[in-house]
Amino acid sequence: MSTSITASTDLFCVLGNPVAHSKSPLVHNQAFADHHIDAVFLAFEPFDIQQAMDAVREFDIRGVSITIPFKQTVMPFLDQIDDQALAIGAVNTIVNRNGKLCGYNTDSRAAVAPLNNSDISGKSVLVIGAGGAARAVSFGIYGQKGDLKITNRSQDKGRELAARYDAEFVPMAQVGQLRPDIVINATSVGMAPRENALSCPAECLTPGTLVMDVVYTPLETKLLSVARQKRCRVVDGLTMFVAQAAAQFEIWTGIHPDMEKMRQAVLAHRSSPGNVTNTRNR
Ligand code: NAP
């Protein structure tokens, strides 16, 4: 955040509903301060995304992070959408170029980056979920030529996503028979109030399996805890969150921020006395 806010300070924001516990202001204000950029990042909770886009133009908000539930519904109100966001079918980042709103999606690269390219090609990858996060993750895995398998509570949605990415749909009841190289939880299971729930059977996890969770509240989900006990390699959800935020910051400013500082900004806020513990992961 800018040390002194003036009439020329640029405004950036996250739009979501609910949005009160978003971590985006923490990481982006940290990066603005680190790079001495005269800008401030706030959180807004609109009901109507079309009106919110009008406000972005009217108030010359320079960049916007989009979160649940607007990643798809915002798309008709943008002037331009890049090819990757169109292919994923969701926008999580907007740049305001002189009143022209351009949409991007940084979730997909952020999901794949922590896994390292060589870890994915030819490996069997189980993605659990078929919502917005699962779409972005599956797009990234498909692009890296992973052998993709998708499971989801609602079979219709799961089958539809699997068809989109040439993947095998595996009903939840049969997932315990799989022994994938990589398991990615892209559901909200593991987050409060279901902290003790596992999105996939523990039998799927064997020593050396790479297990990633998109949930980052709590940071150590039940899935990651079981995975560690089984000597799997783990990637927590904050890693993906910081990676998608860093890619947003780069789109807005052209600067790649220090991701470790962004991560520490979130962790420091969590451990500060007086800060309410998050129960939502947005
Ligand atoms: P979404 O579009 O609402 O999708 C939710 C997914 O979770 C669906 O697949 C849904 O299955 C499944 N699900 C929900 N409750 C379930 C339950 N009780 N049992 C089994 N499956 C259940 O949400 P989203 O945008 O994909 O977000 C999912 C999670 O990812 C959230 O926790 C979000 O905060 C997190 N996320 C993290 C990052 C990051 O950077 N780390 C980025 C994006 C999202 P059905 O289809 O059957 O409903």
mmCIF file of C-alpha atoms in Angstrom, residues 56 87 100 111 128 181 193 234 238:
data_model
loop_
_atom_site.group_PDB
_atom_site.id
_atom_site.type_symbol
_atom_site.label_atom_id
_atom_site.label_comp_id
_atom_site.label_asym_id
_atom_site.label_seq_id
_atom_site.Cartn_x
_atom_site.Cartn_y
_atom_site.Cartn_z
ATOM 1 C CA VAL A 56 -14.628 0.093 -12.390
ATOM 2 C CA ALA A 87 -10.652 -21.637 -23.107
ATOM 3 C CA LYS A 100 -11.368 -0.840 -21.899
ATOM 4 C CA ALA A 111 -1.943 -24.456 -10.305
ATOM 5 C CA ILE A 128 -11.085 -33.928 -7.592
ATOM 6 C CA ASP A 181 1.146 -40.073 -9.426
ATOM 7 C CA PRO A 193 -16.800 -26.391 8.326
ATOM 8 C CA VAL A 234 2.715 -32.015 -0.641
ATOM 9 C CA LEU A 238 -1.377 -20.923 -0.329
#
